[in-house]
Short mmCIF file of C-alpha atoms in Angstrom, two decimals:
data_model
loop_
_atom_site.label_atom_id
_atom_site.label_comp_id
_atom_site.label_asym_id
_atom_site.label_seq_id
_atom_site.Cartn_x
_atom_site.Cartn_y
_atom_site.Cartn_z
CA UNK A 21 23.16 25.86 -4.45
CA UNK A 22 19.74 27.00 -5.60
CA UNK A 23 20.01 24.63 -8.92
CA UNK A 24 20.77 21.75 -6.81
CA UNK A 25 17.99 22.53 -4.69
CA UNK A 26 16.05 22.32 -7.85
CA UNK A 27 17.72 19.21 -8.86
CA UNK A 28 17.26 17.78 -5.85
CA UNK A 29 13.14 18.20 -5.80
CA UNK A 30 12.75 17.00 -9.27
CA UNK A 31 14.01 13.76 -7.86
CA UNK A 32 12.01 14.14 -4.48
CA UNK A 33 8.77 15.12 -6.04
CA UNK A 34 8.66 12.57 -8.97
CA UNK A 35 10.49 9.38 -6.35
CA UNK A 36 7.82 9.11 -3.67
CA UNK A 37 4.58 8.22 -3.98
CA UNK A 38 3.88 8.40 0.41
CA UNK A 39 1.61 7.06 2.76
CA UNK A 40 1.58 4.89 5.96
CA UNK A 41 1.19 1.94 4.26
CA UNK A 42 3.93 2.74 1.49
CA UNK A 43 6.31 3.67 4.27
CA UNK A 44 6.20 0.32 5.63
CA UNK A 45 6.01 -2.50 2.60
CA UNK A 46 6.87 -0.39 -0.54
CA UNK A 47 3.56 -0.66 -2.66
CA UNK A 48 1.43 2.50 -3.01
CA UNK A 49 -2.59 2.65 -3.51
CA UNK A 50 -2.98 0.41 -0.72
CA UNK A 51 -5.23 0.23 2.13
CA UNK A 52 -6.02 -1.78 5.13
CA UNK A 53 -8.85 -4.23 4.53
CA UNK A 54 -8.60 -6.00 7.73
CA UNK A 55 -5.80 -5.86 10.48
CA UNK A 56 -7.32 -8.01 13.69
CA UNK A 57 -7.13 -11.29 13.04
CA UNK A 58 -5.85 -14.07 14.85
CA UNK A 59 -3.13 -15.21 13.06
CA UNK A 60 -2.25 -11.51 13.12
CA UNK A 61 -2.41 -11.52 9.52
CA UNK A 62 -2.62 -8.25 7.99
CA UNK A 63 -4.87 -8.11 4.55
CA UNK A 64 -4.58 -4.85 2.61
CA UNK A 65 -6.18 -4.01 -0.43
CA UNK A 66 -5.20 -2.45 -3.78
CA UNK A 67 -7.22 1.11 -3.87
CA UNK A 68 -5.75 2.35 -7.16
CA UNK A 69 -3.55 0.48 -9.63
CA UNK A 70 0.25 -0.11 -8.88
CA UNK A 71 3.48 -0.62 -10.40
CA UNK A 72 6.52 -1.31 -8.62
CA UNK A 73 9.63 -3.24 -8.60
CA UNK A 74 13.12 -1.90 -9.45
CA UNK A 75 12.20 -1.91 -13.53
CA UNK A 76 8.61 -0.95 -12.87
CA UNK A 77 7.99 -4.92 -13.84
CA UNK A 78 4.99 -5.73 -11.53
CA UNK A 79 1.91 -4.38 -12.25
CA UNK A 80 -1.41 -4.81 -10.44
CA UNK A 81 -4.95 -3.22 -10.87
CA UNK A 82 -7.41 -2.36 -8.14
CA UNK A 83 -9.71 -4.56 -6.53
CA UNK A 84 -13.67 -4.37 -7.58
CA UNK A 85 -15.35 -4.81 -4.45
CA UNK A 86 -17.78 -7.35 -4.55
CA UNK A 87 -14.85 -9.65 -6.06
CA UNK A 88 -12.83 -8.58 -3.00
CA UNK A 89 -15.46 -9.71 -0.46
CA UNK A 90 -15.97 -12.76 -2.09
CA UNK A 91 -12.15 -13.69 -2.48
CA UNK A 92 -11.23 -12.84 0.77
CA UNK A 93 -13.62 -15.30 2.39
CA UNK A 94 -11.29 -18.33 0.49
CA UNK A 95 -7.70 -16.43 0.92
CA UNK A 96 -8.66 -15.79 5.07
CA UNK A 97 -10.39 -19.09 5.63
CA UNK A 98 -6.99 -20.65 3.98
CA UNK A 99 -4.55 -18.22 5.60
CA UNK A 100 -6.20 -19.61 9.09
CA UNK A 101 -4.58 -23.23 8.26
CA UNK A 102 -1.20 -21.38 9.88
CA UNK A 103 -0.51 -20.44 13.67
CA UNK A 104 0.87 -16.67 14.31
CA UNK A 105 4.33 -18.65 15.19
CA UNK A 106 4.53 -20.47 12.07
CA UNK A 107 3.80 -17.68 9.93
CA UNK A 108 6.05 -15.11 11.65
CA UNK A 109 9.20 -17.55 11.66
CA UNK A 110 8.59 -17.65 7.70
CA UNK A 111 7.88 -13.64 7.68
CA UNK A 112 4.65 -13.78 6.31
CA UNK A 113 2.40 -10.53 7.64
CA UNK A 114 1.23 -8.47 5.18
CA UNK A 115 -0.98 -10.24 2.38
CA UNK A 116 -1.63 -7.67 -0.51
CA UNK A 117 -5.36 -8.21 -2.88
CA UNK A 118 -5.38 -6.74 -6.14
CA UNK A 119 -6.75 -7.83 -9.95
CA UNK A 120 -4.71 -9.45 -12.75
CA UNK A 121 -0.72 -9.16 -11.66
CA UNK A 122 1.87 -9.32 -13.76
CA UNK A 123 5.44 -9.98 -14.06
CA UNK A 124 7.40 -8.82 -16.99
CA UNK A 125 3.36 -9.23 -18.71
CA UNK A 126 3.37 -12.61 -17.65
CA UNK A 127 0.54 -13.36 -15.77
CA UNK A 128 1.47 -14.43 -12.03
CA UNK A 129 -1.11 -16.07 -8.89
CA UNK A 130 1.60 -14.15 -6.14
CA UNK A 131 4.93 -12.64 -5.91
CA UNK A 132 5.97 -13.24 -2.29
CA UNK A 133 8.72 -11.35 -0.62
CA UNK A 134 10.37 -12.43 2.40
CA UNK A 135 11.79 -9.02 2.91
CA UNK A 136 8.90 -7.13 3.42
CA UNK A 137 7.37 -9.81 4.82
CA UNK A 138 4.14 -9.43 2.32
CA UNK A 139 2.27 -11.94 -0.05
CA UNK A 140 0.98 -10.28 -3.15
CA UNK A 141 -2.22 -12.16 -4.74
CA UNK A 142 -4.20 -12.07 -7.78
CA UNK A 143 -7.65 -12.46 -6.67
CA UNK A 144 -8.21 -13.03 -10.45
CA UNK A 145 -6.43 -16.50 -10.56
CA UNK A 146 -8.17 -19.45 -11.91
CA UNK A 147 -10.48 -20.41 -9.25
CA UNK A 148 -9.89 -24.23 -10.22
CA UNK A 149 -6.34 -23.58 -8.59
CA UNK A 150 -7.15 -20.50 -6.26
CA UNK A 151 -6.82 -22.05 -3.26
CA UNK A 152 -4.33 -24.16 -3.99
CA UNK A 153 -1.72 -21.60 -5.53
CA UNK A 154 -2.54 -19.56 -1.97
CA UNK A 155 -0.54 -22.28 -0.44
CA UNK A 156 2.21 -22.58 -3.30
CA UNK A 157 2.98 -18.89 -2.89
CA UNK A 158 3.50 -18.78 0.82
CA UNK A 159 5.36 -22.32 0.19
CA UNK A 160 7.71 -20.01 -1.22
CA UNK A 161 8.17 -17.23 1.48
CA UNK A 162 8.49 -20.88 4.12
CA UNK A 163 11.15 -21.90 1.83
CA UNK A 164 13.18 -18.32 1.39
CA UNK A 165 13.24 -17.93 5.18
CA UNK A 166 13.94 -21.12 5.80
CA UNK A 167 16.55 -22.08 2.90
CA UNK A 168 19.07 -24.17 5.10
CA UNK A 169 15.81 -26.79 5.38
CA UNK A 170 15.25 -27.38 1.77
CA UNK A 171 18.40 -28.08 0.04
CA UNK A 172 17.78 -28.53 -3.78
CA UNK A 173 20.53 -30.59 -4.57
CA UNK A 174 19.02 -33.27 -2.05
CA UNK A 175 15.92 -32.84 -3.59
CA UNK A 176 16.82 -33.15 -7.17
CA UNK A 177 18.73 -36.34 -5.92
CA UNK A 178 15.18 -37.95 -4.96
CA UNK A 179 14.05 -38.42 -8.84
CA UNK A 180 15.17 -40.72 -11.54
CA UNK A 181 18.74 -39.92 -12.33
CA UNK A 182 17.77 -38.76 -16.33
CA UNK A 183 15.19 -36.40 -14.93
CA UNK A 184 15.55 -32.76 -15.71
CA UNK A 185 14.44 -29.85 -14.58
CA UNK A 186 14.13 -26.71 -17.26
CA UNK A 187 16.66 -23.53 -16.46
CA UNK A 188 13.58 -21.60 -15.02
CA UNK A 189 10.05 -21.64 -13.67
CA UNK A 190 9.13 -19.15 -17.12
CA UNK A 191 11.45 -20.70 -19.43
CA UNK A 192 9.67 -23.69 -19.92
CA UNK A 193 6.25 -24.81 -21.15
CA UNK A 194 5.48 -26.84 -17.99
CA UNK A 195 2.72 -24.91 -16.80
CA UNK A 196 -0.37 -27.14 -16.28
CA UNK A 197 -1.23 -27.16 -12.97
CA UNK A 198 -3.83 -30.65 -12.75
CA UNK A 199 -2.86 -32.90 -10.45
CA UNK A 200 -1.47 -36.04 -12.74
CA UNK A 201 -3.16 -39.51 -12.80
CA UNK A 202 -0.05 -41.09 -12.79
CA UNK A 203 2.24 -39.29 -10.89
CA UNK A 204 5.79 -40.90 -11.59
CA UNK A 205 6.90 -38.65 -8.57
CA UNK A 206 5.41 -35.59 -10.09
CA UNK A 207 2.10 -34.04 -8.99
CA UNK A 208 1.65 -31.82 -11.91
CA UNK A 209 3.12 -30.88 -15.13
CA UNK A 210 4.49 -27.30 -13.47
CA UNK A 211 5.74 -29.76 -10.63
CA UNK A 212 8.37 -30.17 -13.70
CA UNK A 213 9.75 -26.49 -14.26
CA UNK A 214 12.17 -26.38 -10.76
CA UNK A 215 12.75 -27.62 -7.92
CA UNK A 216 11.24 -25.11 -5.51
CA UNK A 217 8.15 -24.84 -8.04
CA UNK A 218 8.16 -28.61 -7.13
CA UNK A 219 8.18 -28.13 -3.84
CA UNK A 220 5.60 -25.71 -3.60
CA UNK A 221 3.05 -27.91 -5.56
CA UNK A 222 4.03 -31.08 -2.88
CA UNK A 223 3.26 -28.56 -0.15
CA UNK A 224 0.10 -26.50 -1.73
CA UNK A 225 -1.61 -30.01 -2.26
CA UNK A 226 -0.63 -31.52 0.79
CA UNK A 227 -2.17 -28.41 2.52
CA UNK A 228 -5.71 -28.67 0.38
CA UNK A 229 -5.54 -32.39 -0.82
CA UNK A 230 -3.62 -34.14 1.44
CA UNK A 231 -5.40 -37.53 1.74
CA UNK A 232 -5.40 -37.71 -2.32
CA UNK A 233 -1.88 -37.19 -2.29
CA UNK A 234 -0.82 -39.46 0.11
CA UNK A 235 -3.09 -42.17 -1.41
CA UNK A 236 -0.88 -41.66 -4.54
CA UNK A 237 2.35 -42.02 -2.81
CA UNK A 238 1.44 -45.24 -1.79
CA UNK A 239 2.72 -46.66 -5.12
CA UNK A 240 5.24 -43.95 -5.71
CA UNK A 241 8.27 -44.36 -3.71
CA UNK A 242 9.79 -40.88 -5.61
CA UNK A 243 6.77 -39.05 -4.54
CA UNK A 244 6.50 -40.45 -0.98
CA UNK A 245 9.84 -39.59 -0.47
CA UNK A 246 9.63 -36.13 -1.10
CA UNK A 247 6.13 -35.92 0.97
CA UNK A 248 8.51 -37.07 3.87
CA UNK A 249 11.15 -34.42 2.54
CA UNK A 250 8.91 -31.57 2.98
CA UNK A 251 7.34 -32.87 6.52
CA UNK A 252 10.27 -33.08 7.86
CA UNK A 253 11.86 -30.08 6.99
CA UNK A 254 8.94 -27.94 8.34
CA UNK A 255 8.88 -30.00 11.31
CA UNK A 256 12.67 -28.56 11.64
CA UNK A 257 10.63 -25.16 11.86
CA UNK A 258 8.18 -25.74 13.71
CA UNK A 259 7.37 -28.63 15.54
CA UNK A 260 3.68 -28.73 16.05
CA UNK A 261 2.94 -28.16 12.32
CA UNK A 262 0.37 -30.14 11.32
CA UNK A 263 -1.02 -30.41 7.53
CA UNK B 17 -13.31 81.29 -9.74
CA UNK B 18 -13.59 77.53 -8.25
CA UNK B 19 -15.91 76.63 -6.65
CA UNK B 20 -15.70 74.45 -3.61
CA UNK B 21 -16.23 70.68 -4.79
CA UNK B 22 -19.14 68.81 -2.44
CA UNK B 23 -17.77 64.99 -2.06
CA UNK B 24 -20.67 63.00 -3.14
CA UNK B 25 -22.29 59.95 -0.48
CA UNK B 26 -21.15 57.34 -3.19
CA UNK B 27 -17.71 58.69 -3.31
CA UNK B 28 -17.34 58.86 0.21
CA UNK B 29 -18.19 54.88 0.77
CA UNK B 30 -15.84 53.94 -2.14
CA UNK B 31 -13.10 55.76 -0.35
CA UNK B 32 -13.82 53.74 3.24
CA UNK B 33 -14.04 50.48 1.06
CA UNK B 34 -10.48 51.38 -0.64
CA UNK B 35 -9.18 52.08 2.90
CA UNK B 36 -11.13 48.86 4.21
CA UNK B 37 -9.94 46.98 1.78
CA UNK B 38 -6.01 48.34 1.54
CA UNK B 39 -6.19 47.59 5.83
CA UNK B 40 -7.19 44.14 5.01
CA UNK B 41 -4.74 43.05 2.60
CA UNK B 42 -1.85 44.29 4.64
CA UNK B 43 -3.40 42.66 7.59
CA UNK B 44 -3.92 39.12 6.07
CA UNK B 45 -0.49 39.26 4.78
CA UNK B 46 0.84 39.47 7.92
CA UNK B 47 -1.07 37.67 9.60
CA UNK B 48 -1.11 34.56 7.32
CA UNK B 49 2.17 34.61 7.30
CA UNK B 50 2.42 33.38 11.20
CA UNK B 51 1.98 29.72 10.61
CA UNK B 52 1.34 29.28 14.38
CA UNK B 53 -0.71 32.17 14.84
CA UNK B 54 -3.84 30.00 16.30
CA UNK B 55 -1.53 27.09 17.98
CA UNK B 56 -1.89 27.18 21.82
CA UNK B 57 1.50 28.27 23.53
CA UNK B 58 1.87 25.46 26.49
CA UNK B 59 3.44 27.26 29.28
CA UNK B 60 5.61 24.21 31.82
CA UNK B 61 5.33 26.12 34.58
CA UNK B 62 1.63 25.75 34.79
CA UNK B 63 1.71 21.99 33.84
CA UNK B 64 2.03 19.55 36.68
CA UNK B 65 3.86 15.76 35.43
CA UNK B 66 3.60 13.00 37.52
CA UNK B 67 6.59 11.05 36.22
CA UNK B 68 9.04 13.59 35.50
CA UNK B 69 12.24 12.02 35.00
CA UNK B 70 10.08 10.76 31.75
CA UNK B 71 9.12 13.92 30.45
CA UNK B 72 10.96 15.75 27.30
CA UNK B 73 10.21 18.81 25.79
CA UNK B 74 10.62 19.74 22.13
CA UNK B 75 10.82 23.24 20.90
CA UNK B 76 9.93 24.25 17.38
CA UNK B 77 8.75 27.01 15.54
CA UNK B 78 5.36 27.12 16.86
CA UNK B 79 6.42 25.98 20.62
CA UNK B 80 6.82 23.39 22.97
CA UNK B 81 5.73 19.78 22.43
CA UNK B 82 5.50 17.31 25.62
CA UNK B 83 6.46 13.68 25.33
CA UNK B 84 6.08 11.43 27.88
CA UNK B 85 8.41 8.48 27.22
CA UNK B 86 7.17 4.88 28.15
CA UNK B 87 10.97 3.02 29.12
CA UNK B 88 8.65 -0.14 30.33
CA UNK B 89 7.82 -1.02 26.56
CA UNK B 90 10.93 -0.03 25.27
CA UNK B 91 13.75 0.35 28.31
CA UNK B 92 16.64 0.60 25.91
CA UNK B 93 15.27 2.63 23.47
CA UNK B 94 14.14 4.94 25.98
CA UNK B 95 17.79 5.22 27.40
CA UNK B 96 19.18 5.70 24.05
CA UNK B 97 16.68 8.49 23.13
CA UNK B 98 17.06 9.97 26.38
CA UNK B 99 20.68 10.04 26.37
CA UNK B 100 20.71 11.89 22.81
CA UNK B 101 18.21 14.70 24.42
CA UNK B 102 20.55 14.90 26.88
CA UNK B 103 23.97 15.62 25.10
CA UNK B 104 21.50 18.12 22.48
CA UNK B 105 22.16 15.76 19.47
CA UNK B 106 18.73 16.79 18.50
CA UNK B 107 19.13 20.91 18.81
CA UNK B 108 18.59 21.52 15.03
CA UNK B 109 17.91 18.29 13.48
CA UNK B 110 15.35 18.69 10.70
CA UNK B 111 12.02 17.12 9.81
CA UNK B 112 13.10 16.30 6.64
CA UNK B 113 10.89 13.56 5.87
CA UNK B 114 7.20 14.51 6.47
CA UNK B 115 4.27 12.91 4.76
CA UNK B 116 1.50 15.39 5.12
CA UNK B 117 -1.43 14.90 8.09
CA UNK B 118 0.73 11.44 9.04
CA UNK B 119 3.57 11.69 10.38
CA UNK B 120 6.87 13.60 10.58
CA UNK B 121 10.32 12.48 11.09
CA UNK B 122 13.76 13.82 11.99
CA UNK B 123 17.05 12.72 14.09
CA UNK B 124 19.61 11.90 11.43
CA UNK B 125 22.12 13.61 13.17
CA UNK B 126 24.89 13.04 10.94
CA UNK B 127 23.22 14.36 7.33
CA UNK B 128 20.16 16.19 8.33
CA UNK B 129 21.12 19.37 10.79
CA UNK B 130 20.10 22.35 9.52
CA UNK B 131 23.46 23.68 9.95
CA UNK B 132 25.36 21.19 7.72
CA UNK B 133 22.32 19.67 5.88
CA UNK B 134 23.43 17.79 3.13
CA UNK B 135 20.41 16.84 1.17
CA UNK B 136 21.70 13.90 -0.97
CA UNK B 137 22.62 11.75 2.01
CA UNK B 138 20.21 12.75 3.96
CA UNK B 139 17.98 9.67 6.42
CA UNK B 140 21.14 7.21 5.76
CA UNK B 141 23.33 8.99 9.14
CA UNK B 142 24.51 7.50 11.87
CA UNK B 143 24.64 8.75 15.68
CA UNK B 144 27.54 7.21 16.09
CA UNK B 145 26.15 4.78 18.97
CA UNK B 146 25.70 1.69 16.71
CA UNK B 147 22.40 0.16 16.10
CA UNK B 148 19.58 -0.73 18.90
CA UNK B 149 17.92 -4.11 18.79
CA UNK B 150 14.03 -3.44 18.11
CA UNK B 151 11.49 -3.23 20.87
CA UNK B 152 8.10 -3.83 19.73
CA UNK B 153 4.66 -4.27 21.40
CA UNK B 154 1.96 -5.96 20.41
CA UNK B 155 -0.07 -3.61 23.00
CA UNK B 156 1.08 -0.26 22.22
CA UNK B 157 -1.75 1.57 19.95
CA UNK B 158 -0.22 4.28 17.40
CA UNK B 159 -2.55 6.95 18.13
CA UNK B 160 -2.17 10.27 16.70
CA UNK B 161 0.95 11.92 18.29
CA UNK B 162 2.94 8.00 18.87
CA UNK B 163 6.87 8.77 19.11
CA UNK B 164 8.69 5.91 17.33
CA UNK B 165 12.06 4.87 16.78
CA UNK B 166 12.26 5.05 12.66
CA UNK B 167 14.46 1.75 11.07
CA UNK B 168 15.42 0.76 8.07
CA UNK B 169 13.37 -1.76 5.77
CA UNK B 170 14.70 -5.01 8.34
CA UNK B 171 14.03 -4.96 12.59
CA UNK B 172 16.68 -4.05 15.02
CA UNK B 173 18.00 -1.14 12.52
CA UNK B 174 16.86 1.47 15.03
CA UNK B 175 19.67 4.16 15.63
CA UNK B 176 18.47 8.21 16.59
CA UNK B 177 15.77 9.06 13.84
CA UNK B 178 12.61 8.93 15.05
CA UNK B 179 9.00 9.89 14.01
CA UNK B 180 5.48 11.39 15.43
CA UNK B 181 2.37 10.01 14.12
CA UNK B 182 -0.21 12.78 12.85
CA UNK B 183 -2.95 10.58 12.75
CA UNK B 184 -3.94 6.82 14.36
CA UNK B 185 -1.63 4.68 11.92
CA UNK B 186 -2.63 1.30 13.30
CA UNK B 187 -1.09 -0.90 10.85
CA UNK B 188 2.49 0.53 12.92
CA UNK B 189 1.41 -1.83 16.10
CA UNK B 190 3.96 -3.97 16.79
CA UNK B 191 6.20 -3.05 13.96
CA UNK B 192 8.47 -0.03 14.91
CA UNK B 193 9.60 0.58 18.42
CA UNK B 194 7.43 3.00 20.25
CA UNK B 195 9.39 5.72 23.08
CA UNK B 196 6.31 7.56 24.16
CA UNK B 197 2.87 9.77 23.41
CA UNK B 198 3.14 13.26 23.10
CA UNK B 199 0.99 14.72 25.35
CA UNK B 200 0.96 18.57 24.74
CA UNK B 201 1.35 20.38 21.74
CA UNK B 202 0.75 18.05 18.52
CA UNK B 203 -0.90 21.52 16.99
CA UNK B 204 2.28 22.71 16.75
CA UNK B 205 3.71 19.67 14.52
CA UNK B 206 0.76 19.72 12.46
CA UNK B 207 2.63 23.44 11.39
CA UNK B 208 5.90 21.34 10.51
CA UNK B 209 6.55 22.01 6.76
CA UNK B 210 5.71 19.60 4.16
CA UNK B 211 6.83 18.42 0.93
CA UNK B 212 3.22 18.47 -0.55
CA UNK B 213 3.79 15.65 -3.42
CA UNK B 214 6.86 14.64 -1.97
CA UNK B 215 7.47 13.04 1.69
CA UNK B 216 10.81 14.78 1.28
CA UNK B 217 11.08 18.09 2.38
CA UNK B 218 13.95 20.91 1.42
CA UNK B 219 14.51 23.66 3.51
CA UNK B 220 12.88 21.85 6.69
CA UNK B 221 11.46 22.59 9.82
CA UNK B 222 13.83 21.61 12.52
CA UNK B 223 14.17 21.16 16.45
CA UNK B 224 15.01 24.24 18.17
CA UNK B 225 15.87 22.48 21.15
CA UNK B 226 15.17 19.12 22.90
CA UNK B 227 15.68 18.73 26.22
CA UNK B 228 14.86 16.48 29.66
CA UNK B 229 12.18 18.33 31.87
CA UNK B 230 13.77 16.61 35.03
#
């Protein structure tokens, strides 16, 4: 008994790293930057740096603070574009700052998880794109809640019939993220990688660019028809969205 | 022939400071050892509740804690909570989980009694009663001493654990369903036993008894 006791707090001691915050979305060194808002967004920031994910994969550093202050201007004055509704029936609450995340060492903008509900961002991303990827990421978390609404196999079926996508979003060198000249029902080169990457980028620039975007549909039936692909499906969940 | 030895001034204070000293260490060691040595007993007799029916009363090692239970936020949680008071489901359920100055929790009544703890399944029992649909307000504030029901990682995964906030944990509002405020006696779950590193704890504090005032 006594040397499974011991057993037993080896595991407890070295498994839990607890706090409030931990308790409640699985990442330690975090702590609340700003809870009352009125999307009921909750921001929290990265104290100390973290590692998590089942192979210790994802790793994030703390936030300096005058970055912080100045990045959370952008990320709250974006994060306002959404009603509480909207972003509760695509479980988005918790939205995680930290410095230079990774995946597997590659270098990520957010990791969203549906699960917990929270939005992990680098505050670090390019600031060409920073706004932009904001609204890519939670594109994400809208389409893992909401799967039923964005079928991929109708979506794929909207381009040119010898257009492929690559295997994976990171297994491909389609990374650029400038919006094309010539779209050819692509917005971007990363549009390219898979379909829900294309999504997102249809849906990030609609949200920051959408008058540019629309003017280039106007001569691209591929691209217009997957503007109307992603309008209607989030009308499906919720109909007084408005980009 | 020896002469009578004359005990010197120095050697007399020594001697008081060895007895002073002896009387202190035995006193300290007993009385550090009373965890609740400085928490205030609360006597029911001399407490008057308005609503009693929504009163419990939780005795642990270092005495009775008062919970008033708030059914109009949370009327089925209340019931369910109530109901498992009533039957003594709780009588010896341990804090097993307690993450220090926050908050403690217990009520897994199927792996966590102290009398058939079983420390590997431990926080994954049942009560048996299936699983409650959650009950959250956006109005109730967790304040230090907040009773919750505790869930798993998704909503309406509430069942019989529950936990007591140590401190204001504000980031809980409106995400775990709240049964009530304890209103006497948090010093004495500030005494619970902790893990220290860990939010774990073996050999836990437990309930002596739980039980309806009314």
């Amino acid at each position: 008994m006594r040397i499974l006791l011991i057993l037993i707090s080896i595991g407890f001691i070295t498994a839990v790293k607890a706090d409030e915050i931990y308790n409640l979305i699985k990442i330690p060194n975090l702590d609340i930057y700003k809870i009352d808002t009125k999307n009921k967004i909750r921001y929290l920031n990265t104290s100390n740096d973290f590692r998590i994910g089942l192979e210790k994969n994802i790793t994030c550093a703390r936030t300096e603070p005058n970055n912080l202050s100045n990045k959370f201007l952008i990320i709250k004055k974006n994060l306002n574009s959404y009603s509480p509704s909207f972003l509760k029936k695509n479980n988005i609450r918790y939205l995680v700052m930290c410095e230079n995340l990774f995946i597997s060492n590659i270098n990520t903008g957010g990791i969203p998880d549906t699960k917990k509900r929270t939005l992990v961002i680098d505050i670090n991303f390019n600031p060409k794109y920073f706004e932009r990827m904001i609204h890519h990421e939670i594109f994400h978390m809208i389409q893992k809640s909401n799967s039923k609404y964005f079928d991929e196999e109708k979506w794929v079926s909207l381009n040119t019939k010898d257009f492929e996508y690559a295997k994976c979003s990171t297994c491909s060198d389609r990374l650029n993220l400038d919006l094309y000249k010539n779209t050819e029902g692509f917005l971007t080169e990363y549009s390219k990688s898979i379909p829900s990457e294309d999504m997102a980028e249809v849906f990030s620039f609609l949200m920051t660019d959408k008058a540019k975007v629309e003017d280039k549909s106007d001569n691209d039936i591929i691209l217009k028809n997957k503007i109307n692909f992603i309008k209607s499906s989030l009308s499906k969940i919720d109909s007084s969205f408005k980009f | 022939m020896i002469n009578k030895v004359k005990v010197s001034l120095s050697e007399k204070i020594l001697f008081v400071f060895l007895i002073l000293l002896f009387l202190i260490t035995f006193g300290s060691y007993f009385l550090l050892k009373d965890k609740c040595l400085f928490v205030k007993k609360i006597n029911l007799n001399e407490v008057n509740f308005a609503n009693k029916e929504n009163i419990v009363v939780m005795n642990v090692e270092c005495g009775n804690v008062i919970i008033e239970l708030d059914p109009a936020i949370s009327p089925n949680s209340v019931e369910r909570f109530k109901s498992l008071i009533k039957n003594g489901s709780y009588d010896g359920s341990t804090f097993y989980r307690v993450i220090k100055d926050t908050l403690i929790q217990s009520g897994d009544l199927e792996y966590g009694n102290i009398d058939d703890i079983n420390y590997t399944k431990i926080g994954t029992g049942k009560s048996g009663l299936g699983l409650l649909k959650s009950e959250l307000s956006d109005e109730f504030e967790f304040k230090k001493g907040s009773v919750a029901f505790a869930r798993k990682d998704n909503f309406d995964t509430e069942d019989s654990e529950f936990f007591i906030t140590l401190k204001d944990i504000p980031i809980y509002q409106g995400e775990y369903t709240p049964l009530g405020k304890v209103i006497y006696g948090i010093e004495a779950l500030e005494k619970i036993k902790s893990g220290n590193k860990s939010a774990y704890v073996l050999r836990p504090d437990y309930i002596n008894y739980f039980k309806l005032l009314d």
